[in-house]
Short mmCIF file of C-alpha atoms in Angstrom, two decimals:
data_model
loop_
_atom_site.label_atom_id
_atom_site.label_comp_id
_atom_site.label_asym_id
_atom_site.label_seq_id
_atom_site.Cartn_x
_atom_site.Cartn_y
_atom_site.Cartn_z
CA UNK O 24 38.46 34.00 -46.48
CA UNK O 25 41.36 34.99 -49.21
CA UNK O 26 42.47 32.01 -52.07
CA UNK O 27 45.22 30.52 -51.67
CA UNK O 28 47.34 29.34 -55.13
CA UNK O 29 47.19 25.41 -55.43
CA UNK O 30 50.59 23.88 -54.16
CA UNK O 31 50.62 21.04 -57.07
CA UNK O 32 49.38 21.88 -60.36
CA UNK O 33 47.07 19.40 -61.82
CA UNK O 34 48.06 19.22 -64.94
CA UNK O 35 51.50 17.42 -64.38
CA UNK O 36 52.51 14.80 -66.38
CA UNK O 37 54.01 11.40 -64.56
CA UNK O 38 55.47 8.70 -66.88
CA UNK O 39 54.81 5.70 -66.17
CA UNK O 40 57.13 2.85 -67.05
CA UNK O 41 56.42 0.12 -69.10
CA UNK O 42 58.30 -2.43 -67.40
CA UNK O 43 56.23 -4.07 -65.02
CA UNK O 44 52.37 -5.08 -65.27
CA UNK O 45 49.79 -2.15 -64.95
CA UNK O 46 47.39 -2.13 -61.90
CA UNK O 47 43.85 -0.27 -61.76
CA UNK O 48 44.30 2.12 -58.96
CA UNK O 49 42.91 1.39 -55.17
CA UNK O 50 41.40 4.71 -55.42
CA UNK O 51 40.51 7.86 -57.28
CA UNK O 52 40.31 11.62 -56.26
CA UNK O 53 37.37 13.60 -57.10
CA UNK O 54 39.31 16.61 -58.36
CA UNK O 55 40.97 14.18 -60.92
CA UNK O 56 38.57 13.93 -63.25
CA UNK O 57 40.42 11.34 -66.10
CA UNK O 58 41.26 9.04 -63.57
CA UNK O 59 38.36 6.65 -64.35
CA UNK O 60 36.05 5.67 -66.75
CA UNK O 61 33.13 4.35 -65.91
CA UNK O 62 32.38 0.97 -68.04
CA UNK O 63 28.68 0.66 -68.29
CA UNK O 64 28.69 4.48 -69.99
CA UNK O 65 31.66 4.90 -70.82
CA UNK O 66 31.44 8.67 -69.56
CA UNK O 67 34.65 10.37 -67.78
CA UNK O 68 34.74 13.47 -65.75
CA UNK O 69 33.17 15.09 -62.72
CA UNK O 70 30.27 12.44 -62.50
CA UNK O 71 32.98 9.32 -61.80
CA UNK O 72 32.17 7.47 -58.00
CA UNK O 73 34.77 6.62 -56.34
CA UNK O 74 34.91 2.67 -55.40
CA UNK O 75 35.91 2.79 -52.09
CA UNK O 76 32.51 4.67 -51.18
CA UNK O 77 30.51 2.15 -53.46
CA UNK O 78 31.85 -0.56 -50.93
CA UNK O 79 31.19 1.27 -48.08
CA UNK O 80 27.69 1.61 -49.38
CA UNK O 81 27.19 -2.01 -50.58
CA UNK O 82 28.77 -3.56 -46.80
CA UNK O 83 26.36 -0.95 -45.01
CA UNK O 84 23.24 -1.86 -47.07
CA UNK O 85 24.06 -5.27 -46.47
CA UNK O 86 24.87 -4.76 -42.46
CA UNK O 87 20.95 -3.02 -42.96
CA UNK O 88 19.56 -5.88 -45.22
CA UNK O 89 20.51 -8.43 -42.34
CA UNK O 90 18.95 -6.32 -39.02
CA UNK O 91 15.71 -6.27 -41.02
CA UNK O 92 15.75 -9.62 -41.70
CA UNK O 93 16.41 -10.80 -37.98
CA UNK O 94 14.21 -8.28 -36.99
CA UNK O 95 10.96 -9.79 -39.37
CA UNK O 96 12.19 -13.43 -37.89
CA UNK O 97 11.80 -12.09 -34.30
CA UNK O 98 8.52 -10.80 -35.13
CA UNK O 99 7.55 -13.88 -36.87
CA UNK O 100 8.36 -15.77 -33.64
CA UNK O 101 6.31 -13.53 -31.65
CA UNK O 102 3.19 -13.74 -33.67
CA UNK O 103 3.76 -17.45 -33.44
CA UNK O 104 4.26 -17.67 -29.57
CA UNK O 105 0.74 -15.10 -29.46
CA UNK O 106 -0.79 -17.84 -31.95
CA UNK O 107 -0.13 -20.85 -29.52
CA UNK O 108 -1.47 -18.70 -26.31
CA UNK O 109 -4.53 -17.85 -28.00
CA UNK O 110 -5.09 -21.91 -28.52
CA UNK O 111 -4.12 -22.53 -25.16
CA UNK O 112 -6.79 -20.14 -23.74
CA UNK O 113 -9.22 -20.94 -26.27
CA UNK O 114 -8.88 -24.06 -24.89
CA UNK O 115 -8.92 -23.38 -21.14
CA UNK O 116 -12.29 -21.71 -21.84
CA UNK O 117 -13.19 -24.62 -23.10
CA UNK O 118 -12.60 -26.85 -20.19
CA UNK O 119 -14.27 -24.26 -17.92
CA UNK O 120 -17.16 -24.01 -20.05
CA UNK O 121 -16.86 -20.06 -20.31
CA UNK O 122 -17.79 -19.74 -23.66
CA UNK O 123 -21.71 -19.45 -23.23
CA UNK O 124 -22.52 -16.29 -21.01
CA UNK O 125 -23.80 -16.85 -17.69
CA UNK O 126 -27.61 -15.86 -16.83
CA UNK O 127 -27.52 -12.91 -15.47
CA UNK O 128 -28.35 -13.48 -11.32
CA UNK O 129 -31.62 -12.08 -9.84
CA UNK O 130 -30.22 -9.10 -7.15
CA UNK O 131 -30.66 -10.72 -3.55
CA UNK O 132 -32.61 -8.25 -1.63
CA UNK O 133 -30.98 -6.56 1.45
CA UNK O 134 -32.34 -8.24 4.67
CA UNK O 135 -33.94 -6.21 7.06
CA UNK O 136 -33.40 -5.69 11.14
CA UNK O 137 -36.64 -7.16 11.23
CA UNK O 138 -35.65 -10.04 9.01
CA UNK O 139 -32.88 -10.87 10.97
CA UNK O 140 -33.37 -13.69 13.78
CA UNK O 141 -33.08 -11.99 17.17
CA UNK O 142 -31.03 -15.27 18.39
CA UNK O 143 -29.82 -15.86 21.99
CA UNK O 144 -26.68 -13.55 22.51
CA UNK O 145 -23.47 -15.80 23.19
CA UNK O 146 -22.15 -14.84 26.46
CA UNK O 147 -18.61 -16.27 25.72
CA UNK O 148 -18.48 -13.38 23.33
CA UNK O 149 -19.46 -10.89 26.53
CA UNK O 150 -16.33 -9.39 28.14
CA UNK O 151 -15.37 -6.56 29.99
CA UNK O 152 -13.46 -3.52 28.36
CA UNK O 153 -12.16 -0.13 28.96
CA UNK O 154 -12.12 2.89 26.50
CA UNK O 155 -9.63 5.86 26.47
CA UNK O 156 -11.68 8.77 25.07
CA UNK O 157 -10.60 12.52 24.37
CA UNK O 158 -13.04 14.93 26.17
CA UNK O 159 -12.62 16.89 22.62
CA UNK O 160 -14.14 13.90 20.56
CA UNK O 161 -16.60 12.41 22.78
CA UNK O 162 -17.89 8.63 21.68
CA UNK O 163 -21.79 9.55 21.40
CA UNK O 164 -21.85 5.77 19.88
CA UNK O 165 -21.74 4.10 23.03
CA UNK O 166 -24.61 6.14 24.08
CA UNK O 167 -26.39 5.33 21.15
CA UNK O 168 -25.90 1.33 21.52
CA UNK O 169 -27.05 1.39 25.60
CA UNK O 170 -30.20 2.80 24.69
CA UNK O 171 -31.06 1.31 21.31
CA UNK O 172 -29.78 -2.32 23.52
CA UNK O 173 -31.84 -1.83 26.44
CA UNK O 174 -34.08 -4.49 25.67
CA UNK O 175 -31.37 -6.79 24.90
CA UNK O 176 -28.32 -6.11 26.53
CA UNK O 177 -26.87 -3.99 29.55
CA UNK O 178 -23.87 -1.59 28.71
CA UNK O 179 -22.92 -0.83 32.82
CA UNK O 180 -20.76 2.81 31.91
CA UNK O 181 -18.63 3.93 34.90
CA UNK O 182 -16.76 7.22 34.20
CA UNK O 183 -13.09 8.42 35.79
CA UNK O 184 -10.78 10.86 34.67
CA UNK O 185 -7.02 10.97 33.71
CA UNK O 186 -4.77 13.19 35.28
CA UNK O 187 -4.03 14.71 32.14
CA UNK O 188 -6.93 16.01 31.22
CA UNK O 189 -7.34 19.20 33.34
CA UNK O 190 -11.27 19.84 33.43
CA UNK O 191 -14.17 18.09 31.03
CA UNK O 192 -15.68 20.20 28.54
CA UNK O 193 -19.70 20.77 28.35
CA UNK O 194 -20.22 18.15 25.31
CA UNK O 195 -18.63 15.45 27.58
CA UNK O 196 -19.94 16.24 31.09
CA UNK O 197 -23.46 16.26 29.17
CA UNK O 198 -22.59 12.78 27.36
CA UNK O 199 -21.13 11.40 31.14
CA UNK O 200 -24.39 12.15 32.93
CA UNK O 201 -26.18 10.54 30.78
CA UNK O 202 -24.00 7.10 29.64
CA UNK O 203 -23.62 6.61 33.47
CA UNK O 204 -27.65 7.11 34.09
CA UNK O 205 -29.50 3.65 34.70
CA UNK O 206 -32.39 3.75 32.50
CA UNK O 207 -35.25 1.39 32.39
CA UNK O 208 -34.03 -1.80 31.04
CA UNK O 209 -35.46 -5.78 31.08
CA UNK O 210 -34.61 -7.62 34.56
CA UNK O 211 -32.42 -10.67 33.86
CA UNK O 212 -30.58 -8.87 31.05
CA UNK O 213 -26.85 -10.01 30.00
CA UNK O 214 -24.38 -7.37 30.58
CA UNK O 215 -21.14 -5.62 29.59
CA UNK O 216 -19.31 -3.65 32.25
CA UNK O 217 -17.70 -0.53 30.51
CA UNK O 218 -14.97 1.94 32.33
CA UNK O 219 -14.75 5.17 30.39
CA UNK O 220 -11.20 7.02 31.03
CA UNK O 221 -11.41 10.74 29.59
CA UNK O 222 -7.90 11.00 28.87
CA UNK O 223 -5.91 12.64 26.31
CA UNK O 224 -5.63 10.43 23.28
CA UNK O 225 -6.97 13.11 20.63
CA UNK O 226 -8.98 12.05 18.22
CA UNK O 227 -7.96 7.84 18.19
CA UNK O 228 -10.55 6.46 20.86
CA UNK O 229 -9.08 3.54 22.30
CA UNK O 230 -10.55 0.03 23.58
CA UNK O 231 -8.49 -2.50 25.25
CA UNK O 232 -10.62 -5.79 26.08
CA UNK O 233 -7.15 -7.45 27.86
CA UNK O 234 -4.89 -5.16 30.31
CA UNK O 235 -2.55 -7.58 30.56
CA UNK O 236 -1.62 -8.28 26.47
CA UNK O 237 -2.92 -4.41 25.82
CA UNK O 238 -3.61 -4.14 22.60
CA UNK O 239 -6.20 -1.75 21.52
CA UNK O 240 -8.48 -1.38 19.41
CA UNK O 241 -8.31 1.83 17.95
CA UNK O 242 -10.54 4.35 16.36
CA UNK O 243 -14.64 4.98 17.23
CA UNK O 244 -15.56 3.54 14.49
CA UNK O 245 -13.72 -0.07 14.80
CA UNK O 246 -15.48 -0.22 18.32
CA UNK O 247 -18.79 0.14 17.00
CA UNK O 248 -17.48 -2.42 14.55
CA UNK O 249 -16.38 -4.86 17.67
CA UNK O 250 -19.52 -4.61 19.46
CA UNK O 251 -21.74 -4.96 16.82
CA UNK O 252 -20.28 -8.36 16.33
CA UNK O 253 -20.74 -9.17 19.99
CA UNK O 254 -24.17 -7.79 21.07
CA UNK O 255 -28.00 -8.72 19.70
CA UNK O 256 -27.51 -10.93 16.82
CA UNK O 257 -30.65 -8.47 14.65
CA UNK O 258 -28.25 -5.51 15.28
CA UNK O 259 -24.93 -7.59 13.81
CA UNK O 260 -24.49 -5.82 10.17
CA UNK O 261 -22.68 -8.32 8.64
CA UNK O 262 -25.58 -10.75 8.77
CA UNK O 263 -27.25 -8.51 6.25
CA UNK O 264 -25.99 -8.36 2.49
CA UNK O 265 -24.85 -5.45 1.76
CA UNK O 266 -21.70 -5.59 4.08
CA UNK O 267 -19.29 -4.23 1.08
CA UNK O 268 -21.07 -0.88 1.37
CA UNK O 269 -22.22 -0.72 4.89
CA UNK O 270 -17.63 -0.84 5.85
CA UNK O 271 -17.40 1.59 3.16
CA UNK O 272 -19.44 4.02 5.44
CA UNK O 273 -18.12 3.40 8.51
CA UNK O 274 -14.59 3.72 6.58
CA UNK O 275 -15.29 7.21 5.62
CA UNK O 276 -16.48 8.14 9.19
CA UNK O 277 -13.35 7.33 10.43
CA UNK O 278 -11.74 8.92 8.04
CA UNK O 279 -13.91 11.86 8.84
CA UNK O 280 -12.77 11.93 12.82
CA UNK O 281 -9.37 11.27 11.89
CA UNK O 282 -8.25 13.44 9.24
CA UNK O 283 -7.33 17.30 10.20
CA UNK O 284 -7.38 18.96 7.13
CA UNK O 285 -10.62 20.82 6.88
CA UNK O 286 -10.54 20.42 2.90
CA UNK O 287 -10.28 16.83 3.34
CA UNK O 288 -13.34 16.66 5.69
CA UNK O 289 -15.34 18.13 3.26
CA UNK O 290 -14.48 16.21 0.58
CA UNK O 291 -15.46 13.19 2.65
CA UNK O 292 -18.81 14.39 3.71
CA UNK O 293 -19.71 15.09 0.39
CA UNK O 294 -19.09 11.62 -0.22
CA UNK O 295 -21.09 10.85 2.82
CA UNK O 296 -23.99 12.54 1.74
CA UNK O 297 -24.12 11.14 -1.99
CA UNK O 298 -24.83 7.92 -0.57
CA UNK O 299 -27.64 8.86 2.28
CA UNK O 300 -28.87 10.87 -1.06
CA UNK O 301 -32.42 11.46 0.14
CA UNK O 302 -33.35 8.54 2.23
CA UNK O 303 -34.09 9.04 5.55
CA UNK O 304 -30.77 7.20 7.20
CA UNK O 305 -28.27 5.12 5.67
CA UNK O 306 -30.19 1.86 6.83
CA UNK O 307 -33.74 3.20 4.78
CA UNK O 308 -36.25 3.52 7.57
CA UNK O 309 -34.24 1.57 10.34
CA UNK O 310 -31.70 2.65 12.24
CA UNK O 311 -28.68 1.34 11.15
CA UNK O 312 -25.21 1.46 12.46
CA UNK O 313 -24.12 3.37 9.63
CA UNK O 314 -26.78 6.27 10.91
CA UNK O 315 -25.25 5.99 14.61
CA UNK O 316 -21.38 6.32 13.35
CA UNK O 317 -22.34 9.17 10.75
CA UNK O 318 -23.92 11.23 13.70
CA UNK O 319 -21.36 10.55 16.22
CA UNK O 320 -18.91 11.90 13.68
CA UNK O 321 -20.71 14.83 12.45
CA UNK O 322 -21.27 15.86 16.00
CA UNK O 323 -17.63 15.94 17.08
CA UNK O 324 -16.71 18.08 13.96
CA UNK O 325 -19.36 20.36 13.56
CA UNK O 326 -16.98 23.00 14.43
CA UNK O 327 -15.14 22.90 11.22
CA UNK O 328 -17.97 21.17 8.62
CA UNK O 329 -21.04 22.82 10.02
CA UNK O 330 -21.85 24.63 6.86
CA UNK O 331 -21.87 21.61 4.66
CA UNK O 332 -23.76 19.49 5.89
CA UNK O 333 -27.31 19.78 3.49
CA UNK O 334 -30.43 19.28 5.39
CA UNK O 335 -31.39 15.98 4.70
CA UNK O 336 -27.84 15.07 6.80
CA UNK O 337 -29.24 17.77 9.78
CA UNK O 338 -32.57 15.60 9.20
CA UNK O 339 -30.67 11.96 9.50
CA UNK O 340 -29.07 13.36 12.74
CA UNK O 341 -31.84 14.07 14.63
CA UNK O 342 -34.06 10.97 13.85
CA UNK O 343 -30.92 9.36 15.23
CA UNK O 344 -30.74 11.89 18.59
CA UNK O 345 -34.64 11.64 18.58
CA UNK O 346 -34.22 7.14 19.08
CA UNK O 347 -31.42 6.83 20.86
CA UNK O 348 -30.97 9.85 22.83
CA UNK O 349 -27.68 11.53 21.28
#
Protein backbone atom coordinates (compact mmCIF):
# COMPACT_ATOMS: atom_id res chain seq x y z
CA UNK A 1 0.00 0.00 0.00
CA UNK A 2 1.12 3.89 -0.66
CA UNK A 3 2.66 6.10 2.66
CA UNK A 4 0.79 8.25 4.00
CA UNK A 5 2.61 11.71 5.61
CA UNK A 6 2.40 11.55 9.54
CA UNK A 7 -0.54 13.86 10.78
CA UNK A 8 1.58 15.14 14.00
CA UNK A 9 5.14 15.67 13.68
CA UNK A 10 7.17 14.23 16.40
CA UNK A 11 9.38 16.57 16.99
CA UNK A 12 7.00 19.25 18.61
CA UNK A 13 7.89 20.97 21.45
CA UNK A 14 5.12 21.26 24.52
CA UNK A 15 6.07 23.54 27.48
CA UNK A 16 5.35 22.48 30.37
CA UNK A 17 4.61 24.81 33.25
CA UNK A 18 6.36 25.04 36.26
CA UNK A 19 3.62 25.77 38.50
CA UNK A 20 2.33 22.74 39.84
CA UNK A 21 4.25 19.43 40.97
CA UNK A 22 5.61 17.14 38.09
CA UNK A 23 4.12 13.58 37.71
CA UNK A 24 5.95 10.49 35.94
CA UNK A 25 3.64 9.65 33.16
CA UNK A 26 0.92 6.60 33.38
CA UNK A 27 2.31 5.53 30.18
CA UNK A 28 4.79 5.78 27.35
CA UNK A 29 4.51 5.29 23.49
CA UNK A 30 6.92 3.20 21.73
CA UNK A 31 7.50 5.63 18.88
CA UNK A 32 8.59 8.21 21.60
CA UNK A 33 11.73 7.21 22.24
CA UNK A 34 12.96 10.07 25.17
CA UNK A 35 10.05 9.50 27.05
CA UNK A 36 11.78 7.22 29.61
CA UNK A 37 14.83 6.29 30.98
CA UNK A 38 15.32 3.27 32.25
CA UNK A 39 17.06 3.48 35.92
CA UNK A 40 19.01 0.33 36.36
CA UNK A 41 21.00 1.32 32.82
CA UNK A 42 20.36 4.35 32.45
CA UNK A 43 19.89 3.72 28.54
CA UNK A 44 17.05 5.76 26.52
CA UNK A 45 15.67 5.01 23.16
CA UNK A 46 14.01 2.26 21.16
CA UNK A 47 14.85 -0.51 23.84
CA UNK A 48 12.51 1.40 26.75
CA UNK A 49 9.35 -1.21 28.06
CA UNK A 50 6.54 0.24 28.60
CA UNK A 51 5.12 -0.26 32.37
CA UNK A 52 1.79 -0.95 31.75
CA UNK A 53 2.89 -4.30 29.85
CA UNK A 54 5.48 -5.07 32.72
CA UNK A 55 2.27 -5.23 35.01
CA UNK A 56 0.37 -7.08 32.81
CA UNK A 57 3.21 -9.52 32.75
CA UNK A 58 4.00 -9.55 36.52
CA UNK A 59 -0.25 -10.04 37.48
CA UNK A 60 -0.29 -12.88 34.70
CA UNK A 61 2.86 -14.68 35.98
CA UNK A 62 1.48 -14.40 39.25
CA UNK A 63 -2.31 -15.58 38.14
CA UNK A 64 0.23 -18.71 36.60
CA UNK A 65 2.47 -18.97 39.79
CA UNK A 66 -0.84 -19.63 41.88
CA UNK A 67 -2.68 -22.49 39.36
CA UNK A 68 0.62 -24.37 39.68
CA UNK A 69 0.72 -24.16 43.09
CA UNK A 70 -2.98 -25.41 43.71
CA UNK A 71 -2.44 -27.70 41.14
CA UNK A 72 0.97 -29.49 43.06
CA UNK A 73 -1.40 -29.28 46.42
CA UNK A 74 -4.14 -31.28 44.59
CA UNK A 75 -1.68 -33.70 43.52
CA UNK A 76 -0.13 -33.85 46.84
CA UNK A 77 -3.58 -34.77 48.23
CA UNK A 78 -4.01 -37.42 45.79
CA UNK A 79 -0.80 -39.20 46.37
CA UNK A 80 -1.78 -38.98 49.99
CA UNK A 81 -5.41 -40.40 49.64
CA UNK A 82 -3.46 -43.42 47.17
CA UNK A 83 -0.95 -43.70 50.29
CA UNK A 84 -3.78 -44.42 52.90
CA UNK A 85 -5.63 -47.03 50.35
CA UNK A 86 -2.59 -48.87 49.84
CA UNK A 87 -2.42 -49.29 53.94
CA UNK A 88 -5.89 -50.08 54.05
CA UNK A 89 -5.51 -52.99 51.55
CA UNK A 90 -2.27 -53.95 52.77
CA UNK A 91 -4.05 -54.45 55.65
CA UNK A 92 -7.19 -56.24 54.45
CA UNK A 93 -4.74 -58.79 52.99
CA UNK A 94 -3.62 -59.11 56.07
CA UNK A 95 -6.73 -60.08 57.85
CA UNK A 96 -7.54 -62.52 55.01
CA UNK A 97 -4.28 -64.02 55.13
CA UNK A 98 -3.66 -63.46 51.26
CA UNK A 99 -0.26 -62.67 51.44
CA UNK A 100 1.29 -66.30 51.20
CA UNK A 101 0.18 -67.92 47.78
CA UNK A 102 -2.17 -70.65 47.90
CA UNK A 103 -0.94 -74.36 46.90
CA UNK A 104 -1.76 -74.81 43.78
CA UNK A 105 -5.04 -77.54 43.78
CA UNK A 106 -4.57 -81.05 42.27
CA UNK A 107 -7.16 -80.97 38.90
CA UNK A 108 -10.29 -83.15 40.01
CA UNK A 109 -10.68 -85.67 37.34
CA UNK A 110 -13.90 -85.64 35.18
CA UNK A 111 -16.28 -88.44 36.42
CA UNK A 112 -17.30 -90.89 34.12
CA UNK A 113 -21.02 -92.35 33.01
CA UNK A 114 -19.76 -95.30 34.53
CA UNK A 115 -18.70 -93.50 37.68
CA UNK A 116 -21.84 -92.04 38.14
CA UNK A 117 -24.44 -93.94 40.55
CA UNK A 118 -27.28 -95.22 38.37
CA UNK A 119 -29.77 -94.15 41.40
CA UNK A 120 -33.55 -94.83 41.43
CA UNK A 121 -35.19 -92.22 38.99
CA UNK A 122 -37.62 -89.84 41.03
CA UNK A 123 -40.96 -90.19 39.58
CA UNK A 124 -42.21 -86.80 41.00
CA UNK A 125 -39.80 -85.42 38.48
CA UNK A 126 -41.77 -87.69 35.59
CA UNK A 127 -44.45 -85.64 33.79
CA UNK A 128 -46.12 -85.56 30.70
CA UNK A 129 -45.21 -82.97 27.87
CA UNK A 130 -45.89 -81.96 24.40
CA UNK A 131 -43.35 -80.62 21.76
CA UNK A 132 -44.11 -78.28 18.76
CA UNK A 133 -41.51 -79.28 16.13
CA UNK A 134 -40.90 -77.84 12.49
CA UNK A 135 -40.97 -80.73 9.92
CA UNK A 136 -37.82 -78.57 8.47
CA UNK A 137 -35.72 -79.06 11.77
CA UNK A 138 -36.67 -82.35 12.99
CA UNK A 139 -35.61 -83.12 16.93
CA UNK A 140 -33.38 -86.37 16.15
CA UNK A 141 -32.56 -85.87 20.11
CA UNK A 142 -35.57 -87.35 21.32
CA UNK A 143 -34.82 -90.27 19.22
CA UNK A 144 -31.55 -90.47 20.50
CA UNK A 145 -32.65 -90.41 24.38
CA UNK A 146 -35.63 -93.36 23.77
CA UNK A 147 -33.14 -95.62 22.59
CA UNK A 148 -30.00 -94.83 24.57
CA UNK A 149 -33.03 -94.92 27.81
CA UNK A 150 -34.51 -98.11 26.97
CA UNK A 151 -33.13 -99.82 29.77
CA UNK A 152 -34.08 -97.18 32.09
CA UNK A 153 -36.86 -95.25 31.10
CA UNK A 154 -39.88 -95.33 28.53
CA UNK A 155 -40.26 -92.19 26.19
CA UNK A 156 -44.18 -93.28 24.84
CA UNK A 157 -43.92 -90.79 21.30
CA UNK A 158 -47.38 -90.29 19.71
CA UNK A 159 -47.21 -88.17 16.50
CA UNK A 160 -50.18 -85.66 14.99
CA UNK A 161 -49.98 -82.98 12.68
CA UNK A 162 -50.93 -79.22 12.60
CA UNK A 163 -53.06 -77.89 10.13
CA UNK A 164 -50.49 -75.68 9.05
CA UNK A 165 -48.12 -77.73 7.97
CA UNK A 166 -49.32 -78.96 4.52
CA UNK A 167 -47.44 -82.42 3.98
CA UNK A 168 -44.20 -83.89 6.13
CA UNK A 169 -41.03 -83.94 4.44
CA UNK A 170 -38.86 -87.35 4.01
CA UNK A 171 -36.34 -86.48 7.05
CA UNK A 172 -39.45 -86.28 9.36
CA UNK A 173 -41.75 -89.07 8.11
CA UNK A 174 -38.40 -91.25 8.45
CA UNK A 175 -37.72 -89.77 12.14
CA UNK A 176 -41.89 -90.35 12.92
CA UNK A 177 -41.78 -94.04 12.01
CA UNK A 178 -39.28 -94.66 13.96
CA UNK A 179 -39.80 -92.35 17.47
CA UNK A 180 -43.38 -93.87 17.40
CA UNK A 181 -41.92 -97.68 16.92
CA UNK A 182 -42.04 -99.75 20.30
CA UNK A 183 -38.73 -101.23 20.60
CA UNK A 184 -37.59 -103.79 23.03
CA UNK A 185 -37.45 -102.22 26.35
CA UNK A 186 -37.35 -103.67 30.31
CA UNK A 187 -41.02 -104.67 31.62
CA UNK A 188 -41.88 -102.55 34.67
CA UNK A 189 -40.08 -99.51 33.25
CA UNK A 190 -41.11 -95.79 34.42
CA UNK A 191 -42.43 -93.78 31.66
CA UNK A 192 -42.89 -90.39 29.98
CA UNK A 193 -45.79 -89.96 27.61
CA UNK A 194 -44.63 -87.58 24.73
CA UNK A 195 -47.17 -85.94 21.95
CA UNK A 196 -45.15 -84.68 19.02
CA UNK A 197 -47.16 -81.78 17.01
CA UNK A 198 -45.29 -81.12 13.54
CA UNK A 199 -46.31 -77.68 13.28
CA UNK A 200 -44.82 -74.64 11.97
CA UNK A 201 -42.63 -73.04 14.58
CA UNK A 202 -39.32 -72.84 12.34
CA UNK A 203 -36.41 -73.50 13.79
CA UNK A 204 -37.46 -72.78 17.93
CA UNK A 205 -38.72 -76.39 18.99
CA UNK A 206 -41.08 -75.91 21.63
CA UNK A 207 -41.96 -77.97 24.97
CA UNK A 208 -44.74 -77.08 27.18
CA UNK A 209 -44.90 -79.49 30.37
CA UNK A 210 -48.33 -77.37 31.67
CA UNK A 211 -51.23 -76.45 28.99
CA UNK A 212 -52.90 -74.63 31.28
CA UNK A 213 -49.89 -71.88 32.53
CA UNK A 214 -48.18 -72.54 28.83
CA UNK A 215 -45.01 -71.60 29.04
CA UNK A 216 -42.51 -73.25 26.90
CA UNK A 217 -39.53 -74.23 26.90
CA UNK A 218 -37.91 -73.24 23.93
CA UNK A 219 -35.11 -74.33 21.71
CA UNK A 220 -33.82 -78.31 21.08
CA UNK A 221 -31.20 -77.87 22.92
CA UNK A 222 -32.85 -76.57 26.40
CA UNK A 223 -35.08 -79.80 26.09
CA UNK A 224 -32.30 -82.06 26.01
CA UNK A 225 -31.16 -79.86 28.86
CA UNK A 226 -34.72 -80.49 30.80
CA UNK A 227 -34.74 -84.09 30.38
CA UNK A 228 -31.43 -84.79 31.17
CA UNK A 229 -32.17 -83.43 34.55
CA UNK A 230 -35.24 -85.62 34.85
CA UNK A 231 -34.35 -89.08 33.42
CA UNK A 232 -31.45 -91.83 34.64
CA UNK A 233 -29.49 -90.11 37.23
CA UNK A 234 -25.78 -91.73 35.18
CA UNK A 235 -27.06 -89.79 32.11
CA UNK A 236 -27.66 -86.27 34.28
CA UNK A 237 -24.47 -84.06 33.03
CA UNK A 238 -24.35 -81.86 35.68
CA UNK A 239 -23.41 -84.58 38.14
CA UNK A 240 -20.12 -84.74 36.33
CA UNK A 241 -17.45 -81.83 36.69
CA UNK A 242 -16.96 -80.35 33.88
CA UNK A 243 -20.49 -78.70 33.60
CA UNK A 244 -18.86 -75.09 32.61
CA UNK A 245 -17.79 -76.65 29.31
CA UNK A 246 -20.28 -79.33 28.67
CA UNK A 247 -23.33 -75.76 28.54
CA UNK A 248 -20.76 -74.17 26.51
CA UNK A 249 -21.43 -76.93 23.83
CA UNK A 250 -24.81 -77.27 23.97
CA UNK A 251 -24.78 -73.24 23.84
CA UNK A 252 -23.13 -73.24 20.54
CA UNK A 253 -25.53 -75.95 19.15
CA UNK A 254 -28.22 -73.83 19.69
CA UNK A 255 -26.70 -71.20 18.41
CA UNK A 256 -25.94 -73.36 15.44
CA UNK A 257 -29.93 -74.25 14.78
CA UNK A 258 -30.84 -70.85 15.47
CA UNK A 259 -28.78 -68.51 13.67
CA UNK A 260 -29.52 -67.99 9.70
CA UNK A 261 -26.61 -66.49 8.49
CA UNK A 262 -24.59 -69.13 6.77
CA UNK A 263 -21.23 -67.18 7.73
CA UNK A 264 -22.23 -67.32 11.21
CA UNK A 265 -22.83 -71.13 11.13
CA UNK A 266 -19.56 -71.66 10.07
CA UNK A 267 -17.91 -69.72 12.33
CA UNK A 268 -19.66 -71.71 15.05
CA UNK A 269 -18.81 -75.10 13.81
CA UNK A 270 -15.40 -74.27 13.61
CA UNK A 271 -15.64 -73.59 17.11
CA UNK A 272 -17.43 -76.83 17.50
CA UNK A 273 -14.87 -78.78 16.05
CA UNK A 274 -11.76 -77.18 17.98
CA UNK A 275 -13.10 -78.62 20.97
CA UNK A 276 -14.10 -82.41 19.71
CA UNK A 277 -10.34 -81.80 18.23
CA UNK A 278 -9.60 -85.47 17.58
CA UNK A 279 -11.37 -87.41 20.20
CA UNK A 280 -13.82 -89.62 19.25
CA UNK A 281 -17.09 -87.57 20.74
CA UNK A 282 -17.25 -84.74 22.95
CA UNK A 283 -17.78 -87.13 26.07
CA UNK A 284 -14.13 -89.20 25.12
CA UNK A 285 -15.30 -92.72 24.48
CA UNK A 286 -18.94 -92.37 25.96
CA UNK A 287 -21.64 -91.01 24.56
CA UNK A 288 -22.33 -87.90 25.93
CA UNK A 289 -25.11 -85.47 25.53
CA UNK A 290 -22.91 -83.07 24.01
CA UNK A 291 -22.35 -85.88 21.03
CA UNK A 292 -26.33 -86.33 20.74
CA UNK A 293 -27.05 -82.32 20.48
CA UNK A 294 -23.94 -81.78 18.06
CA UNK A 295 -25.45 -84.48 15.64
CA UNK A 296 -28.96 -83.48 15.89
CA UNK A 297 -27.74 -80.05 14.85
CA UNK A 298 -25.41 -80.91 12.18
CA UNK A 299 -28.09 -83.05 10.67
CA UNK A 300 -30.75 -80.38 10.34
CA UNK A 301 -28.19 -77.98 8.63
CA UNK A 302 -26.26 -80.01 6.51
CA UNK A 303 -27.79 -78.22 3.71
CA UNK A 304 -25.90 -75.07 4.21
CA UNK A 305 -22.53 -76.40 6.37
CA UNK A 306 -22.04 -79.69 4.62
CA UNK A 307 -18.67 -78.80 3.30
CA UNK A 308 -17.17 -77.91 6.61
CA UNK A 309 -17.62 -80.25 8.58
CA UNK A 310 -13.80 -82.21 8.73
CA UNK A 311 -14.03 -85.87 9.04
CA UNK A 312 -13.43 -86.53 12.43
CA UNK A 313 -17.07 -84.46 12.93
CA UNK A 314 -18.61 -86.99 9.88
CA UNK A 315 -16.81 -89.74 12.20
CA UNK A 316 -18.48 -88.37 15.70
CA UNK A 317 -21.86 -88.45 13.81
CA UNK A 318 -22.08 -91.76 12.92
CA UNK A 319 -20.76 -93.47 16.16
CA UNK A 320 -23.69 -91.45 17.47
CA UNK A 321 -26.34 -92.77 14.48
CA UNK A 322 -24.50 -96.21 14.83
CA UNK A 323 -25.75 -96.28 19.21
CA UNK A 324 -28.68 -94.68 19.18
CA UNK A 325 -30.19 -95.10 15.90
CA UNK A 326 -30.18 -91.39 14.37
Amino acid sequence: MYHLKPVMSQNVVCEVPTCMYSLKPVCSFSFDPTAFTDSTTGLTGAGTVDPMSIEIDNLLQKAENDELRMLAERQQRVLQQLAELKKEIMAMRTELKLNAKAPAQPSIPVKSKAQLKAEPINLTYLQDFVVNASPEYVPYSLLALKNLWKDRLNLQVECFTHSTVPKLSDEALSFQNAITTNGTTAANLPQIKVTLIWKNVGAYTEMITSPTSYVPICGEVNILRFLSRSGPSEFNYELQDNVDEVDSILDSCYLLLNKQNVKQRQQILRTLGSKLGKAAGFGGAEMSVCDIAFTSAVKQVQRTVAKDVNPNMQKCMGRVATMVGL
